[in-house]
Amino acid sequence: MQISVIGCGYLGAVHAASMAELGHDVVGIDVDEAKVAVLSAGRAPFHEPGFDELLERNVSAGRLRFSTDFADVAGARVHFIGVGTPQQAGSYAADLSQVNGAVASLLPHLAPTADGPAVVVGKSTVPVGTAAGIAAQVEARGGVLVWNPEFLREGFAVQDTISPDRMVYGLPTDPDAAETARAALDEVYDNLINDQAIPRLLTDYATAELVKVAANSFLATKISFINAMAELCEATGADVTQLAAAIGHDDRIGHKFLRAGVGFGGGCLPKDIRAFMARAEELGVDEALGFLREVDSINDRRRDHVITLATDLLGGQPAGKKVAVLGASFKPDTDDMRNSPALDIAHRLNAAGAHVVVTDPQAGPILATQNHHDFTIADTPEQAITGADLTLLLTEWRHFRDLDPAAIADLPHQRAIIDGRNVLDPQQWRTAGWTYHAMGRP
Ligand code: UGA
């Protein structure tokens, strides 16, 4: 099938390449010329495991191309919208300018094909009610809209796109239009539905939009729940990792997303819970999501806690002290630094006068090309730790988890580490002479 994907960021670029991998003929459209040039050469503009190979294979096979010109969607029957919906400056609400811009640029090029009307598929995370507004515009051009939210995780984006755990189709109320949209999307995802038997849920627009933000809100709540327990453990000398392991054995609770630490970041969870609260307020049901305010505050407090702990360990005065920060991306296996706890903490310690040295295997080289940071970037953890008064592990890259505390014991000025992700073996670090501090553990 001929497909277009509007927006070639973390979501759209991976979606475009994955659709080509399924055998479709795909054009990815983005307004960023530099990004389109890199993608067209079969190279990934960001770090995502497995994406380079997928891109290279499908670009060279001729199934995948990229363009800045919306006219190049001509001939496509299905058009995916995968642009970003960041938090608006000065507000909790989502900034829909990219979605509105993508729709406005696409509409003049919507045309039926021999197989039926054009089908527009929304994948971006949007406030509930957005799809209904877009549907009216698409229908006025003879097309049909379906809302098909994306649940991919960065670091597993390719796997999550080709083998998601479920699919949700938010369909129009008109039965004929709904049938057209369902049939077209079933054809796109034929492999997922028929070969992989992935569950597919048919809903209305509002439910599909809500499923996405409900899922991210639940995940954020789980993380803040365990971080709240970490606060209790800190006040009582208990161990949150043992607490999480113990409650997780209950199937109804489960072990996943119960890792206490510096909290959640990234381009999704933080802004999605805020946009959800903003939308609930518009709908007059803000009380229903009052708990998300707490989820957000608990998350912020984890960053504050690390700053307080670091300041104490530096004798109450960070100024002039050297602090090594291991990690800059918001989680491992990505170079994405949007709302990264690690980067936020690095900036705040730097602003307090510390000499901060940051290292990150993928985000580090990006930071080094940006000139608005006043901290130092080191190529390796060993370089960062050398001469440090305090070391902070804030993103749990395998590379950092595997550090041998005995082998690096002579590098720092002070053998003191804060394990912001609870991933190191306290006994091993203490035996090697380090003062070891974790999150919610004695
Ligand atoms: C998240 C969701 O997990 C995806 O399902 C969703 O599709 C995506 O947002 C999106 O809306 O596009 P992602 O932002 O890639 O995916 O990251 P997560 O793996 O959810 O991690 C988010 C943050 O939570 C990270 O900073 C991570 O370090 C932190 N985290 C995660 C914890 O602090 N503790 C945990 O136990 C788990």
CSV table of C-alpha atoms and ligand atoms in Angstrom, one decimal:
chain,number,residue,atom,x,y,z
A,1,MET,CA,0.0,0.0,0.0
A,2,GLN,CA,1.2,3.6,-0.6
A,3,ILE,CA,1.5,5.4,2.7
A,4,SER,CA,2.6,8.9,3.8
A,5,VAL,CA,3.8,9.7,7.3
A,6,ILE,CA,3.7,13.4,8.3
A,7,GLY,CA,6.4,14.2,10.9
A,8,CYS,CA,9.7,12.4,11.1
A,9,GLY,CA,10.7,12.7,14.7
A,10,TYR,CA,11.2,9.8,17.2
A,11,LEU,CA,7.6,8.6,16.5
A,12,GLY,CA,7.1,9.4,12.8
A,13,ALA,CA,10.5,8.4,11.4
A,14,VAL,CA,10.4,5.0,13.2
A,15,HIS,CA,6.8,4.5,12.1
A,16,ALA,CA,7.6,5.3,8.4
A,17,ALA,CA,10.6,2.9,8.4
A,18,SER,CA,8.5,0.2,10.2
A,19,MET,CA,5.7,0.5,7.6
A,20,ALA,CA,8.2,0.1,4.8
A,21,GLU,CA,9.6,-2.9,6.6
A,22,LEU,CA,6.1,-4.4,6.5
A,23,GLY,CA,6.3,-4.1,2.7
A,24,HIS,CA,4.5,-0.8,2.1
A,25,ASP,CA,5.7,2.0,-0.2
A,26,VAL,CA,6.3,4.9,2.2
A,27,VAL,CA,7.0,8.6,2.0
A,28,GLY,CA,8.0,10.5,5.2
A,29,ILE,CA,7.3,14.2,5.2
A,30,ASP,CA,9.0,16.7,7.5
A,31,VAL,CA,9.5,20.5,7.4
A,32,ASP,CA,13.1,20.1,8.7
A,33,GLU,CA,15.3,20.0,5.6
A,34,ALA,CA,18.4,18.9,7.4
A,35,LYS,CA,16.5,15.9,9.0
A,36,VAL,CA,15.0,14.9,5.7
A,37,ALA,CA,18.5,15.0,4.1
A,38,VAL,CA,20.0,12.7,6.7
A,39,LEU,CA,17.0,10.3,6.6
A,40,SER,CA,17.1,10.2,2.8
A,41,ALA,CA,20.7,9.1,3.0
A,42,GLY,CA,19.5,6.2,5.1
A,43,ARG,CA,21.0,7.5,8.3
A,44,ALA,CA,19.2,8.0,11.6
A,45,PRO,CA,19.1,11.6,13.0
A,46,PHE,CA,18.8,10.2,16.5
A,47,HIS,CA,19.9,7.2,18.5
A,48,GLU,CA,17.4,4.4,18.6
A,49,PRO,CA,18.6,0.7,18.7
A,50,GLY,CA,17.9,-1.1,15.5
A,51,PHE,CA,16.6,2.0,13.7
A,52,ASP,CA,19.8,2.6,11.6
A,53,GLU,CA,19.6,-0.9,10.0
A,54,LEU,CA,15.8,-0.6,9.4
A,55,LEU,CA,16.2,2.7,7.7
A,56,GLU,CA,19.2,1.7,5.6
A,57,ARG,CA,17.5,-1.5,4.5
A,58,ASN,CA,14.3,0.1,3.4
A,59,VAL,CA,15.8,3.2,1.8
A,60,SER,CA,18.1,1.1,-0.3
A,61,ALA,CA,15.2,-1.3,-1.2
A,62,GLY,CA,13.4,1.8,-2.6
A,63,ARG,CA,10.4,1.3,-0.3
A,64,LEU,CA,11.1,4.4,1.8
A,65,ARG,CA,11.8,8.0,0.9
A,66,PHE,CA,11.6,11.3,2.6
A,67,SER,CA,10.6,14.8,1.5
A,68,THR,CA,9.9,18.3,2.7
A,69,ASP,CA,7.2,18.7,0.0
A,70,PHE,CA,3.6,17.8,1.0
A,71,ALA,CA,2.8,17.3,-2.7
A,72,ASP,CA,4.9,14.1,-2.5
A,73,VAL,CA,2.0,12.4,-0.6
A,74,ALA,CA,0.3,12.1,-3.9
A,75,GLY,CA,-0.8,8.6,-4.6
A,76,ALA,CA,-0.9,7.5,-1.0
A,77,ARG,CA,-4.1,6.1,0.3
A,78,VAL,CA,-3.3,6.3,4.0
A,79,HIS,CA,-1.7,9.3,5.7
A,80,PHE,CA,-0.3,9.0,9.2
A,81,ILE,CA,0.1,12.1,11.4
A,82,GLY,CA,3.0,11.7,13.8
A,83,VAL,CA,4.1,15.2,14.8
A,84,GLY,CA,4.9,16.4,18.3
A,85,THR,CA,2.5,17.9,20.8
A,86,PRO,CA,4.9,19.5,23.4
A,87,GLN,CA,3.8,21.4,26.5
A,88,GLN,CA,2.9,25.1,25.7
A,89,ALA,CA,5.2,27.7,27.1
A,90,GLY,CA,3.7,29.2,30.2
A,91,SER,CA,0.9,26.6,30.4
A,92,TYR,CA,0.2,23.0,31.1
A,93,ALA,CA,-1.8,22.6,27.9
A,94,ALA,CA,-0.5,20.8,24.8
A,95,ASP,CA,0.8,22.9,21.9
A,96,LEU,CA,-1.2,21.7,18.9
A,97,SER,CA,0.4,23.9,16.4
A,98,GLN,CA,2.4,21.1,14.7
A,99,VAL,CA,-0.8,18.9,14.5
A,100,ASN,CA,-2.8,21.8,13.1
A,101,GLY,CA,0.0,22.7,10.7
A,102,ALA,CA,0.4,19.1,9.5
A,103,VAL,CA,-3.4,18.8,8.8
A,104,ALA,CA,-3.6,22.2,7.1
A,105,SER,CA,-0.6,21.3,4.8
A,106,LEU,CA,-2.0,17.8,4.1
A,107,LEU,CA,-5.6,18.7,3.3
A,108,PRO,CA,-5.0,20.2,-0.2
A,109,HIS,CA,-3.3,17.0,-1.2
A,110,LEU,CA,-5.9,14.6,0.0
A,111,ALA,CA,-7.3,12.6,-2.9
A,112,PRO,CA,-9.2,9.3,-3.3
A,113,THR,CA,-7.3,6.4,-4.9
A,114,ALA,CA,-8.7,3.5,-6.9
A,115,ASP,CA,-9.2,1.7,-3.6
A,116,GLY,CA,-11.3,4.3,-2.0
A,117,PRO,CA,-11.2,7.6,-0.1
A,118,ALA,CA,-8.1,8.9,1.5
A,119,VAL,CA,-7.7,7.8,5.1
A,120,VAL,CA,-6.0,10.1,7.6
A,121,VAL,CA,-4.6,8.3,10.7
A,122,GLY,CA,-3.8,10.4,13.8
A,123,LYS,CA,-1.0,9.0,15.9
A,124,SER,CA,0.1,12.0,17.9
A,125,THR,CA,-0.9,12.3,21.5
A,126,VAL,CA,-3.7,14.9,21.6
A,127,PRO,CA,-6.2,16.3,24.1
A,128,VAL,CA,-9.5,14.5,24.0
A,129,GLY,CA,-11.8,16.2,21.5
A,130,THR,CA,-9.1,17.1,19.0
A,131,ALA,CA,-9.8,14.2,16.6
A,132,ALA,CA,-13.5,15.3,16.2
A,133,GLY,CA,-12.3,18.7,15.0
A,134,ILE,CA,-9.8,17.3,12.6
A,135,ALA,CA,-12.4,14.7,11.3
A,136,ALA,CA,-14.7,17.5,10.1
A,137,GLN,CA,-11.9,19.1,8.0
A,138,VAL,CA,-10.9,15.7,6.6
A,139,GLU,CA,-14.5,14.8,5.7
A,140,ALA,CA,-14.9,18.1,4.0
A,141,ARG,CA,-12.1,17.0,1.6
A,142,GLY,CA,-13.8,13.6,1.0
A,143,GLY,CA,-11.5,11.7,3.4
A,144,VAL,CA,-12.0,9.7,6.6
A,145,LEU,CA,-10.2,10.1,9.9
A,146,VAL,CA,-9.2,7.3,12.4
A,147,TRP,CA,-7.3,8.0,15.7
A,148,ASN,CA,-4.7,5.3,16.3
A,149,PRO,CA,-2.5,6.3,19.3
A,150,GLU,CA,1.1,5.2,19.5
A,151,PHE,CA,2.4,3.4,22.6
A,152,LEU,CA,6.1,3.0,21.6
A,153,ARG,CA,8.8,3.4,24.2
A,154,GLU,CA,12.1,5.1,23.1
A,155,GLY,CA,14.9,2.6,23.2
A,156,PHE,CA,12.4,-0.1,22.0
A,157,ALA,CA,10.7,2.0,19.3
A,158,VAL,CA,11.2,-0.4,16.4
A,159,GLN,CA,10.1,-3.5,18.3
A,160,ASP,CA,7.1,-1.6,19.8
A,161,THR,CA,6.0,-0.4,16.3
A,162,ILE,CA,6.3,-3.7,14.6
A,163,SER,CA,5.0,-5.8,17.5
A,164,PRO,CA,2.9,-3.6,19.8
A,165,ASP,CA,1.0,-5.2,22.6
A,166,ARG,CA,-2.3,-3.7,21.4
A,167,MET,CA,-3.7,-1.4,18.8
A,168,VAL,CA,-6.6,1.0,19.2
A,169,TYR,CA,-8.6,2.4,16.3
A,170,GLY,CA,-10.7,5.4,17.2
A,171,LEU,CA,-13.4,5.4,14.5
A,172,PRO,CA,-16.0,7.8,13.1
A,173,THR,CA,-19.6,7.4,14.3
A,174,ASP,CA,-20.9,7.0,10.7
A,175,PRO,CA,-20.9,3.2,10.1
A,176,ASP,CA,-19.8,3.4,6.4
A,177,ALA,CA,-16.9,5.8,7.2
A,178,ALA,CA,-15.9,3.6,10.2
A,179,GLU,CA,-15.8,0.5,8.0
A,180,THR,CA,-13.7,2.3,5.3
A,181,ALA,CA,-11.2,3.4,8.0
A,182,ARG,CA,-11.1,0.1,9.7
A,183,ALA,CA,-10.6,-1.8,6.5
A,184,ALA,CA,-7.8,0.5,5.3
A,185,LEU,CA,-5.9,0.3,8.6
A,186,ASP,CA,-6.4,-3.5,8.8
A,187,GLU,CA,-4.7,-3.7,5.4
A,188,VAL,CA,-1.8,-1.5,6.6
A,189,TYR,CA,-1.4,-3.7,9.8
A,190,ASP,CA,-2.2,-7.0,8.1
A,191,ASN,CA,0.9,-8.6,9.4
A,192,LEU,CA,0.2,-7.5,13.0
A,193,ILE,CA,-3.4,-8.6,12.9
A,194,ASN,CA,-3.2,-11.8,11.0
A,195,ASP,CA,0.3,-13.1,11.5
A,196,GLN,CA,1.0,-11.8,15.0
A,197,ALA,CA,-2.6,-11.8,16.3
A,198,ILE,CA,-2.1,-8.5,18.2
A,199,PRO,CA,-5.2,-7.4,19.9
A,200,ARG,CA,-7.1,-4.6,18.2
A,201,LEU,CA,-9.7,-2.5,19.9
A,202,LEU,CA,-12.3,-0.6,18.0
A,203,THR,CA,-13.5,2.6,19.8
A,204,ASP,CA,-14.8,6.1,19.2
A,205,TYR,CA,-12.4,9.0,18.8
A,206,ALA,CA,-12.7,10.2,22.4
A,207,THR,CA,-12.0,6.8,23.9
A,208,ALA,CA,-8.9,6.3,21.7
A,209,GLU,CA,-7.5,9.7,22.6
A,210,LEU,CA,-8.2,9.0,26.3
A,211,VAL,CA,-6.6,5.5,26.2
A,212,LYS,CA,-3.3,7.1,25.3
A,213,VAL,CA,-3.2,9.7,28.1
A,214,ALA,CA,-4.7,7.3,30.6
A,215,ALA,CA,-1.9,4.7,29.9
A,216,ASN,CA,0.8,7.3,30.3
A,217,SER,CA,-0.9,8.7,33.5
A,218,PHE,CA,-1.0,5.3,35.0
A,219,LEU,CA,2.7,4.7,34.3
A,220,ALA,CA,3.6,8.1,35.7
A,221,THR,CA,1.5,7.3,38.8
A,222,LYS,CA,3.2,4.0,39.3
A,223,ILE,CA,6.6,5.6,39.3
A,224,SER,CA,5.5,8.4,41.6
A,225,PHE,CA,3.9,5.9,43.9
A,226,ILE,CA,7.2,4.0,44.4
A,227,ASN,CA,9.1,7.3,44.7
A,228,ALA,CA,6.6,8.4,47.5
A,229,MET,CA,7.4,5.1,49.2
A,230,ALA,CA,11.1,6.0,48.8
A,231,GLU,CA,10.4,9.2,50.8
A,232,LEU,CA,8.9,7.0,53.5
A,233,CYS,CA,11.9,4.7,53.4
A,234,GLU,CA,14.3,7.6,53.7
A,235,ALA,CA,12.4,8.8,56.8
A,236,THR,CA,12.5,5.4,58.4
A,237,GLY,CA,15.6,3.6,57.3
A,238,ALA,CA,13.7,1.1,55.2
A,239,ASP,CA,14.7,-0.1,51.7
A,240,VAL,CA,12.5,0.8,48.8
A,241,THR,CA,14.0,-1.8,46.4
A,242,GLN,CA,13.1,-4.6,48.8
A,243,LEU,CA,9.6,-3.0,49.3
A,244,ALA,CA,9.1,-2.9,45.5
A,245,ALA,CA,10.3,-6.5,45.0
A,246,ALA,CA,7.9,-7.6,47.7
A,247,ILE,CA,4.8,-5.8,46.6
A,248,GLY,CA,5.6,-6.6,42.9
A,249,HIS,CA,5.2,-10.4,43.6
A,250,ASP,CA,1.5,-9.7,43.8
A,251,ASP,CA,0.3,-10.2,40.2
A,252,ARG,CA,-2.2,-7.4,40.6
A,253,ILE,CA,0.7,-5.0,41.3
A,254,GLY,CA,3.5,-6.5,39.2
A,255,HIS,CA,7.2,-5.6,39.2
A,256,LYS,CA,7.3,-3.2,36.2
A,257,PHE,CA,7.6,0.6,36.6
A,258,LEU,CA,8.4,0.3,40.3
A,259,ARG,CA,12.0,1.5,40.1
A,260,ALA,CA,12.4,4.3,42.5
A,261,GLY,CA,15.0,6.9,41.6
A,262,VAL,CA,15.3,10.5,40.2
A,263,GLY,CA,11.8,10.2,38.7
A,264,PHE,CA,10.4,10.2,35.2
A,265,GLY,CA,11.4,12.5,32.4
A,266,GLY,CA,11.3,12.5,28.6
A,267,GLY,CA,9.1,14.0,25.9
A,268,CYS,CA,5.9,12.1,26.9
A,269,LEU,CA,5.1,11.3,30.5
A,270,PRO,CA,5.7,14.8,32.1
A,271,LYS,CA,3.9,16.8,29.4
A,272,ASP,CA,1.1,14.2,28.9
A,273,ILE,CA,0.0,14.3,32.5
A,274,ARG,CA,0.1,18.1,32.5
A,275,ALA,CA,-1.9,18.4,29.2
A,276,PHE,CA,-4.4,15.9,30.6
A,277,MET,CA,-4.9,18.0,33.7
A,278,ALA,CA,-5.3,21.1,31.5
A,279,ARG,CA,-7.9,19.4,29.4
A,280,ALA,CA,-9.8,18.1,32.4
A,281,GLU,CA,-10.0,21.6,33.7
A,282,GLU,CA,-11.4,22.8,30.4
A,283,LEU,CA,-14.0,20.0,30.6
A,284,GLY,CA,-14.9,21.0,34.2
A,285,VAL,CA,-13.7,17.7,35.7
A,286,ASP,CA,-10.3,18.9,37.1
A,287,GLU,CA,-11.0,17.2,40.4
A,288,ALA,CA,-10.9,13.8,38.7
A,289,LEU,CA,-7.3,14.3,37.9
A,290,GLY,CA,-6.3,16.1,41.1
A,291,PHE,CA,-4.0,13.2,41.9
A,292,LEU,CA,-1.9,13.9,38.9
A,293,ARG,CA,-0.8,17.1,40.5
A,294,GLU,CA,0.6,15.0,43.4
A,295,VAL,CA,2.2,12.6,40.8
A,296,ASP,CA,3.9,15.6,39.3
A,297,SER,CA,5.0,17.1,42.6
A,298,ILE,CA,6.4,13.8,43.9
A,299,ASN,CA,8.4,13.6,40.7
A,300,ASP,CA,9.8,17.1,41.1
A,301,ARG,CA,10.7,16.4,44.7
A,302,ARG,CA,13.0,13.5,43.6
A,303,ARG,CA,15.2,16.0,41.7
A,304,ASP,CA,15.2,18.4,44.7
A,305,HIS,CA,16.1,15.5,47.0
A,306,VAL,CA,19.2,14.7,44.9
A,307,ILE,CA,20.3,18.4,44.9
A,308,THR,CA,19.9,18.5,48.7
A,309,LEU,CA,21.8,15.2,49.2
A,310,ALA,CA,24.5,16.4,46.8
A,311,THR,CA,24.8,19.7,48.6
A,312,ASP,CA,25.1,18.0,52.0
A,313,LEU,CA,27.8,15.6,50.7
A,314,LEU,CA,29.7,18.6,49.4
A,315,GLY,CA,29.8,20.1,52.9
A,316,GLY,CA,26.8,22.4,52.3
A,317,GLN,CA,28.6,24.4,49.6
A,318,PRO,CA,28.7,23.1,45.9
A,319,ALA,CA,30.6,26.2,44.7
A,320,GLY,CA,34.1,25.3,43.5
A,321,LYS,CA,33.5,21.6,43.9
A,322,LYS,CA,33.9,19.2,41.0
A,323,VAL,CA,30.8,17.0,40.4
A,324,ALA,CA,30.8,14.1,37.9
A,325,VAL,CA,27.3,13.5,36.3
A,326,LEU,CA,26.9,10.1,34.6
A,327,GLY,CA,24.1,10.4,32.2
A,328,ALA,CA,22.3,13.2,30.3
A,329,SER,CA,19.5,11.4,28.4
A,330,PHE,CA,16.2,10.9,30.2
A,331,LYS,CA,16.7,7.2,30.2
A,332,PRO,CA,19.3,4.7,28.7
A,333,ASP,CA,19.3,3.6,25.0
A,334,THR,CA,18.2,7.0,23.7
A,335,ASP,CA,19.9,10.4,23.1
A,336,ASP,CA,16.7,12.2,23.9
A,337,MET,CA,17.3,14.8,26.6
A,338,ARG,CA,13.8,16.3,26.8
A,339,ASN,CA,12.8,16.9,30.4
A,340,SER,CA,15.8,14.8,31.5
A,341,PRO,CA,16.2,14.5,35.3
A,342,ALA,CA,19.9,14.0,34.8
A,343,LEU,CA,20.4,17.2,32.7
A,344,ASP,CA,18.1,19.2,35.0
A,345,ILE,CA,20.2,18.2,38.1
A,346,ALA,CA,23.4,18.9,36.2
A,347,HIS,CA,22.2,22.4,35.3
A,348,ARG,CA,21.1,23.1,38.9
A,349,LEU,CA,24.3,22.0,40.5
A,350,ASN,CA,26.2,24.0,37.9
A,351,ALA,CA,24.1,27.1,38.7
A,352,ALA,CA,24.9,26.5,42.4
A,353,GLY,CA,28.6,27.1,41.4
A,354,ALA,CA,29.8,23.5,41.2
A,355,HIS,CA,32.1,22.5,38.3
A,356,VAL,CA,29.9,19.9,36.7
A,357,VAL,CA,31.3,17.4,34.2
A,358,VAL,CA,28.7,15.4,32.3
A,359,THR,CA,29.2,12.2,30.4
A,360,ASP,CA,26.7,10.2,28.3
A,361,PRO,CA,27.5,7.7,25.5
A,362,GLN,CA,24.9,9.0,23.1
A,363,ALA,CA,23.7,12.4,24.4
A,364,GLY,CA,27.2,13.6,25.3
A,365,PRO,CA,28.3,14.2,21.7
A,366,ILE,CA,25.1,16.2,21.1
A,367,LEU,CA,25.7,18.3,24.2
A,368,ALA,CA,29.3,18.9,23.0
A,369,THR,CA,27.9,20.5,19.8
A,370,GLN,CA,25.6,22.9,21.7
A,371,ASN,CA,27.2,26.0,23.1
A,372,HIS,CA,24.6,27.0,25.6
A,373,HIS,CA,25.8,24.7,28.4
A,374,ASP,CA,28.4,26.0,30.8
A,375,PHE,CA,29.4,22.6,32.2
A,376,THR,CA,32.1,20.4,30.8
A,377,ILE,CA,31.4,17.3,28.6
A,378,ALA,CA,33.7,14.2,29.1
A,379,ASP,CA,34.0,11.3,26.7
A,380,THR,CA,34.1,8.6,29.3
A,381,PRO,CA,33.0,8.1,32.9
A,382,GLU,CA,36.6,7.7,33.9
A,383,GLN,CA,37.4,11.1,32.6
A,384,ALA,CA,34.4,12.6,34.3
A,385,ILE,CA,35.1,11.0,37.7
A,386,THR,CA,38.8,12.0,37.7
A,387,GLY,CA,39.3,14.6,40.5
A,388,ALA,CA,35.6,14.7,41.3
A,389,ASP,CA,34.4,15.5,44.9
A,390,LEU,CA,31.1,13.7,44.2
A,391,THR,CA,29.8,11.4,41.4
A,392,LEU,CA,26.1,11.1,40.5
A,393,LEU,CA,24.8,8.2,38.4
A,394,LEU,CA,21.5,9.7,37.0
A,395,THR,CA,20.9,7.6,33.8
A,396,GLU,CA,21.3,3.9,34.1
A,397,TRP,CA,23.3,3.2,30.9
A,398,ARG,CA,24.8,-0.4,31.0
A,399,HIS,CA,28.2,1.3,30.5
A,400,PHE,CA,27.8,3.0,33.9
A,401,ARG,CA,26.2,0.1,35.7
A,402,ASP,CA,29.2,-2.1,34.8
A,403,LEU,CA,31.8,0.3,36.3
A,404,ASP,CA,34.2,-1.5,38.6
A,405,PRO,CA,34.4,0.7,41.8
A,406,ALA,CA,37.8,-0.8,42.7
A,407,ALA,CA,39.3,-0.1,39.3
A,408,ILE,CA,38.2,3.6,39.4
A,409,ALA,CA,38.8,4.1,43.1
A,410,ASP,CA,41.9,6.2,42.7
A,411,LEU,CA,40.4,8.6,40.1
A,412,PRO,CA,38.2,10.9,42.2
A,413,HIS,CA,39.2,13.4,44.8
A,414,GLN,CA,36.5,12.0,47.1
A,415,ARG,CA,35.1,8.5,46.8
A,416,ALA,CA,31.4,9.5,47.1
A,417,ILE,CA,28.6,8.4,44.8
A,418,ILE,CA,24.9,9.0,44.6
A,419,ASP,CA,23.2,6.2,42.7
A,420,GLY,CA,20.1,8.1,41.5
A,421,ARG,CA,18.7,4.9,39.8
A,422,ASN,CA,19.4,2.3,42.5
A,423,VAL,CA,21.3,0.1,40.0
A,424,LEU,CA,24.7,-0.3,41.6
A,425,ASP,CA,25.6,-2.9,44.2
A,426,PRO,CA,26.0,-1.0,47.4
A,427,GLN,CA,28.2,-3.7,49.0
A,428,GLN,CA,30.6,-3.7,46.1
A,429,TRP,CA,31.0,0.1,46.1
A,430,ARG,CA,31.4,0.3,49.9
A,431,THR,CA,34.0,-2.5,49.9
A,432,ALA,CA,36.0,-0.5,47.3
A,433,GLY,CA,36.0,2.4,49.8
A,434,TRP,CA,33.2,4.6,48.3
A,435,THR,CA,30.6,6.4,50.4
A,436,TYR,CA,27.5,5.1,48.6
A,437,HIS,CA,24.1,6.8,48.7
A,438,ALA,CA,21.0,5.6,46.9
A,439,MET,CA,17.3,6.6,46.6
A,440,GLY,CA,15.1,5.3,49.4
A,441,ARG,CA,17.7,2.9,50.7
A,442,PRO,CA,19.8,3.1,53.8
B,1,UGA,C1,6.5,6.5,27.5
B,1,UGA,C2,5.5,5.2,27.6
B,1,UGA,O1,6.2,4.2,28.4
B,1,UGA,C3,5.2,4.7,26.2
B,1,UGA,O2,4.3,3.6,26.3
B,1,UGA,C4,4.5,5.8,25.4
B,1,UGA,O3,4.2,5.4,24.1
B,1,UGA,C5,5.5,7.0,25.3
B,1,UGA,O4,5.8,7.5,26.6
B,1,UGA,C6,4.8,8.1,24.5
B,1,UGA,O5,3.9,8.6,25.0
B,1,UGA,O6,5.2,8.3,23.4
B,1,UGA,P1,9.1,6.8,27.0
B,1,UGA,O7,8.8,8.3,27.2
B,1,UGA,O8,9.9,6.3,25.9
B,1,UGA,O9,7.7,6.0,26.9
B,1,UGA,O10,9.8,6.3,28.4
B,1,UGA,P2,9.4,5.3,29.6
B,1,UGA,O11,10.1,4.0,29.3
B,1,UGA,O12,8.0,5.3,29.9
B,1,UGA,O13,10.2,6.0,30.8
B,1,UGA,C7,9.8,7.3,31.2
B,1,UGA,C8,10.6,7.8,32.3
B,1,UGA,O14,10.3,7.1,33.5
B,1,UGA,C9,12.1,7.7,32.2
B,1,UGA,O15,12.7,8.9,32.6
B,1,UGA,C10,12.4,6.5,33.1
B,1,UGA,O16,13.8,6.6,33.6
B,1,UGA,C11,11.4,6.7,34.2
B,1,UGA,N1,11.1,5.4,34.9
B,1,UGA,C12,10.6,4.3,34.3
B,1,UGA,C13,11.4,5.3,36.3
B,1,UGA,O17,11.9,6.3,36.9
B,1,UGA,N2,11.1,4.2,37.0
B,1,UGA,C14,10.5,3.1,36.4
B,1,UGA,O18,10.3,2.1,37.1
B,1,UGA,C15,10.3,3.2,35.0
